[in-house]
Amino acid sequence: MAQKLYPSAHILEMFMPYLHDEKRLIEVLKVLIGKDFYRNVELPSFPTAEHRRTVRRILEDNGVTAITFVAPFLNERKMSLCDLDDRRRREVLDYLKMHADYCAESGYMTFGVPSGPYPGDEFHDEAMAAQADTLGQIADYVATLGMKCSIEPLDRYAHKKALIGPMDEVVEWFRPLHEQHPNLYLHWDSAHERLGGLGIFNTLEMAAPFLSQIHLCDCIDDPAHPCFGDLHMDPAEAPDWQTEGFLTPEIGAEIIRRAAAFDPPAGVDRFWISIEVLGHKGDNLWRKERIAREFLTRCWELSGVEMGR
């Protein structure tokens, strides 16, 4: 195999109701690390300095790495990296830098940012240029803090309607950015790629030269279905592993096999795979974590690929 893959816990998504409850999230972190399964965790940033120090100590004491996705905070403020208003985009960049500082103090490895919304064909080129400029600036900034930066392509036309974007277009746009900012990588998500319509294995191959992480996420791609779209739905469960979506353990296993065969991009020494499932208020959040972990374990078992420890 060309690279070893490691299991990651997407705590931010599974325990989304705790987004602003820093103490509760730290307790979740302790419990999940104590399971001795996950080698990476995906967390929000922590505005409180004392909590940042606590998170860093927990990670270092257990040899676990961490990454973040700042999307929930940007979404709350309706901020976009591809905003066509220069003043607002400067505000976005300042806000990203503040969160990057929090993450660096917490000992995180990667700072993940989202695409902005698609503004329509008329403003496509202008928005792509704006997104590239903001992305390059934040990648350079987090490099000074010792972190990588990643962006996750979404679907443009089906559900999320994001600028970034169809993978064939993304890789052509991203290639010169990666050359100029070598700490900048792509993050591949199975649900977005299923909804994008280019074929999940095709887009996985396209993204491979720039890829640092994968989210296995199920979705329903029938527009007539009431649960259509990228809703971060629960994965299939034992014993029958049935789903109304597309992501069976066999498909997850094939994604793992293909990712393990890729040569990692320069700078990527550990490649993470997690299950993305969204916790809502009122959900049994620990059940979400359990079925996500069981599904990831099943995919790995079927893949025949050794799990990185």
XYZ file of C-alpha atoms in Angstrom:
309
model
C 0.000 0.000 0.000
C 1.225 3.484 -0.822
C -0.020 5.111 2.391
C -1.428 4.157 5.765
C -4.908 5.357 6.701
C -6.065 6.278 10.203
C -9.538 6.468 11.802
C -10.848 9.871 12.815
C -13.827 10.966 14.948
C -15.857 13.840 13.531
C -16.818 15.142 16.965
C -17.851 18.528 15.589
C -20.636 17.011 13.469
C -21.750 14.167 15.730
C -21.988 16.468 18.736
C -23.073 19.616 16.896
C -25.535 20.647 19.653
C -22.467 21.131 21.888
C -20.779 23.555 19.447
C -20.706 26.414 21.965
C -20.466 24.261 25.112
C -16.704 23.978 25.429
C -16.639 22.061 28.724
C -19.069 19.454 27.442
C -17.064 18.984 24.242
C -13.895 18.451 26.246
C -15.639 15.677 28.205
C -16.702 14.085 24.889
C -13.107 14.297 23.691
C -11.862 12.502 26.798
C -14.377 9.689 26.422
C -13.705 9.117 22.722
C -9.936 9.128 23.117
C -10.413 6.643 25.957
C -11.981 4.176 23.512
C -8.496 3.702 21.978
C -9.927 3.603 18.456
C -9.552 7.073 16.997
C -6.120 8.466 16.135
C -7.451 11.868 15.094
C -10.379 14.039 16.140
C -12.276 16.768 14.286
C -13.199 19.566 16.651
C -14.395 23.163 16.597
C -12.097 25.899 17.815
C -12.209 26.837 21.504
C -12.479 30.586 22.259
C -11.520 30.112 25.922
C -7.763 30.072 26.559
C -8.021 27.657 29.497
C -9.946 25.185 27.362
C -7.423 25.482 24.534
C -4.667 24.525 26.938
C -6.722 21.576 28.190
C -7.415 20.302 24.668
C -3.759 20.569 23.726
C -2.699 18.641 26.810
C -5.241 15.856 26.144
C -4.092 15.501 22.534
C -0.393 15.476 23.386
C -0.761 13.087 26.322
C -2.581 10.555 24.112
C -0.659 10.954 20.839
C -3.812 12.017 19.005
C -3.942 14.728 16.358
C -6.773 17.155 15.621
C -8.193 19.183 12.777
C -10.991 21.720 12.576
C -13.649 22.928 10.154
C -14.642 26.529 10.627
C -17.795 26.273 8.497
C -20.349 26.363 11.373
C -18.926 29.625 12.686
C -18.879 31.206 9.222
C -22.402 30.013 8.511
C -23.682 31.574 11.736
C -22.387 34.937 10.530
C -23.306 34.409 6.869
C -19.660 34.880 5.913
C -18.160 33.624 2.653
C -14.608 33.220 1.378
C -15.783 34.180 -2.112
C -17.699 37.314 -1.103
C -17.468 39.783 -3.979
C -17.383 42.730 -1.586
C -13.724 43.355 -0.698
C -14.518 44.890 2.695
C -16.652 41.951 3.790
C -14.051 39.502 2.512
C -11.374 41.235 4.607
C -13.657 40.764 7.613
C -13.913 37.069 6.753
C -10.131 36.777 6.569
C -9.686 38.488 9.947
C -12.292 36.174 11.455
C -10.559 33.108 10.009
C -7.219 34.263 11.417
C -8.743 34.591 14.885
C -10.019 31.005 14.745
C -6.713 29.810 13.302
C -4.937 31.301 16.307
C -7.295 29.399 18.611
C -6.616 26.157 16.741
C -2.849 26.562 16.746
C -2.894 27.153 20.513
C -4.963 23.971 20.880
C -2.358 21.963 18.956
C -4.394 21.261 15.820
C -2.773 19.977 12.653
C -5.149 21.203 9.909
C -7.453 24.207 9.511
C -10.401 23.389 7.237
C -12.394 26.055 5.410
C -15.564 25.827 3.294
C -16.516 26.970 -0.165
C -18.701 30.008 -0.488
C -22.099 29.806 -2.259
C -22.386 29.730 -6.024
C -23.278 33.269 -7.183
C -24.494 32.175 -10.616
C -22.776 31.836 -13.969
C -22.519 35.607 -14.431
C -20.177 35.982 -11.446
C -18.462 32.570 -11.648
C -14.996 33.786 -12.642
C -14.988 36.702 -10.213
C -16.064 34.472 -7.336
C -13.459 31.815 -8.156
C -10.763 34.484 -8.101
C -12.036 35.839 -4.784
C -12.134 32.364 -3.244
C -8.603 31.646 -4.468
C -7.284 34.906 -3.031
C -8.863 34.354 0.402
C -7.841 30.708 0.467
C -4.241 31.508 -0.432
C -4.015 34.175 2.252
C -5.394 31.966 5.009
C -3.177 29.055 3.897
C -0.119 31.284 4.191
C -1.260 32.520 7.589
C -1.841 29.063 9.079
C 1.531 27.963 7.681
C 3.158 30.510 10.009
C 1.324 28.742 12.849
C 2.579 25.314 11.778
C -0.712 24.079 10.335
C -2.002 22.738 7.044
C -5.086 24.185 5.361
C -7.791 22.253 3.516
C -10.933 22.969 1.547
C -13.802 20.567 0.922
C -15.505 20.687 -2.501
C -19.294 20.572 -2.196
C -21.986 20.021 -4.797
C -22.913 23.000 -6.983
C -26.237 22.116 -8.544
C -27.974 19.460 -6.398
C -28.277 20.599 -2.791
C -25.527 22.731 -1.219
C -25.121 24.810 -4.409
C -21.564 25.817 -3.578
C -18.957 27.518 -5.722
C -16.365 24.774 -5.084
C -17.597 22.703 -6.891
C -17.474 20.065 -9.624
C -14.263 18.097 -9.088
C -13.015 18.298 -12.661
C -13.169 22.091 -12.445
C -11.836 22.107 -8.885
C -8.604 20.276 -9.629
C -7.721 22.612 -12.506
C -8.428 25.645 -10.303
C -6.648 24.110 -7.308
C -3.435 22.923 -8.969
C -1.732 26.346 -9.209
C -2.990 27.229 -5.729
C -1.328 24.132 -4.289
C 1.895 24.968 -6.109
C 1.887 28.463 -4.618
C 0.734 27.327 -1.163
C 2.094 23.800 -0.592
C 0.377 23.444 2.807
C -3.016 23.631 1.040
C -4.947 20.410 0.369
C -8.309 19.056 -0.744
C -10.760 17.183 1.448
C -12.998 14.624 -0.308
C -16.562 13.866 0.844
C -18.509 10.929 -0.591
C -21.966 12.543 -0.283
C -20.957 15.724 -2.104
C -19.362 13.688 -4.851
C -22.394 11.427 -5.193
C -24.628 14.481 -5.534
C -22.145 16.104 -7.913
C -22.892 13.395 -10.474
C -19.366 12.806 -11.789
C -18.979 9.408 -10.101
C -17.453 9.001 -6.649
C -14.516 6.870 -7.772
C -13.791 9.178 -10.695
C -13.606 12.246 -8.458
C -11.577 10.372 -5.844
C -8.940 9.703 -8.511
C -9.098 13.332 -9.692
C -8.507 14.676 -6.175
C -5.779 12.181 -5.253
C -2.721 14.396 -5.971
C -3.976 16.980 -3.461
C -5.910 14.845 -0.997
C -5.344 14.834 2.774
C -8.578 13.433 4.224
C -11.857 11.677 3.437
C -15.324 11.911 4.915
C -17.510 8.876 4.336
C -20.985 10.345 4.282
C -24.228 8.800 3.055
C -26.958 10.672 1.184
C -30.116 10.134 -0.855
C -29.656 11.401 -4.400
C -33.236 11.067 -5.629
C -34.687 14.620 -5.821
C -38.195 13.198 -5.351
C -37.305 11.685 -1.979
C -38.292 13.808 1.060
C -34.810 13.298 2.529
C -32.911 14.219 -0.635
C -29.586 15.960 -0.280
C -26.490 16.218 1.853
C -28.158 15.880 5.257
C -25.293 13.979 6.940
C -27.661 11.077 7.504
C -26.974 8.138 9.818
C -24.913 5.357 8.238
C -26.149 1.825 7.686
C -26.294 -0.381 10.776
C -25.670 -4.018 11.606
C -26.795 -6.670 11.108
C -28.158 -6.049 7.596
C -26.258 -2.813 6.778
C -29.163 -1.529 4.671
C -29.499 2.140 3.675
C -31.912 4.298 1.679
C -28.828 6.108 0.452
C -25.906 4.756 -1.538
C -23.127 4.239 1.013
C -22.951 0.548 1.839
C -20.003 -0.919 3.762
C -18.823 -2.428 0.466
C -18.633 0.998 -1.169
C -16.915 2.418 1.892
C -14.419 -0.441 1.759
C -13.628 0.267 -1.892
C -13.030 3.938 -1.090
C -10.595 2.898 1.644
C -8.800 0.465 -0.688
C -8.365 3.106 -3.383
C -7.236 5.796 -0.960
C -4.668 3.429 0.572
C -3.169 2.871 -2.894
C -2.579 6.578 -3.539
C 0.822 8.148 -3.116
C 0.299 10.857 -0.501
C 0.977 14.477 -1.477
C 4.114 16.035 -0.047
C 3.491 17.087 3.541
C 0.720 14.565 4.237
C 2.208 12.088 6.684
C -1.114 10.828 8.057
C -4.295 10.371 6.043
C -7.589 10.464 7.954
C -10.942 8.840 7.277
C -14.040 9.571 9.328
C -17.796 9.079 9.147
C -19.722 12.321 8.821
C -23.087 12.147 10.568
C -24.903 15.141 12.029
C -26.193 15.227 15.574
C -29.342 17.243 16.273
C -30.800 18.506 19.524
C -32.797 15.674 21.044
C -30.785 12.930 19.336
C -28.977 10.231 21.261
C -25.579 11.642 20.318
C -23.641 8.739 21.800
C -25.674 6.370 19.647
C -24.627 8.479 16.621
C -20.997 7.994 17.581
C -21.404 4.261 18.148
C -23.072 3.500 14.820
C -20.561 5.728 12.997
C -17.668 3.860 14.618
C -19.250 0.469 13.853
C -19.827 1.430 10.228
C -16.260 2.676 9.814
C -14.957 -0.530 11.419
C -17.062 -2.640 9.034
C -15.788 -0.735 5.990
C -12.214 -1.202 7.136
C -12.708 -4.922 7.764
C -14.128 -5.446 4.286
C -11.370 -3.398 2.667
C -8.558 -5.713 3.761
C -6.475 -2.597 4.482
C -4.581 -2.383 7.755
C -5.942 0.335 10.010
C -3.282 2.778 11.122
C -2.656 2.781 14.840
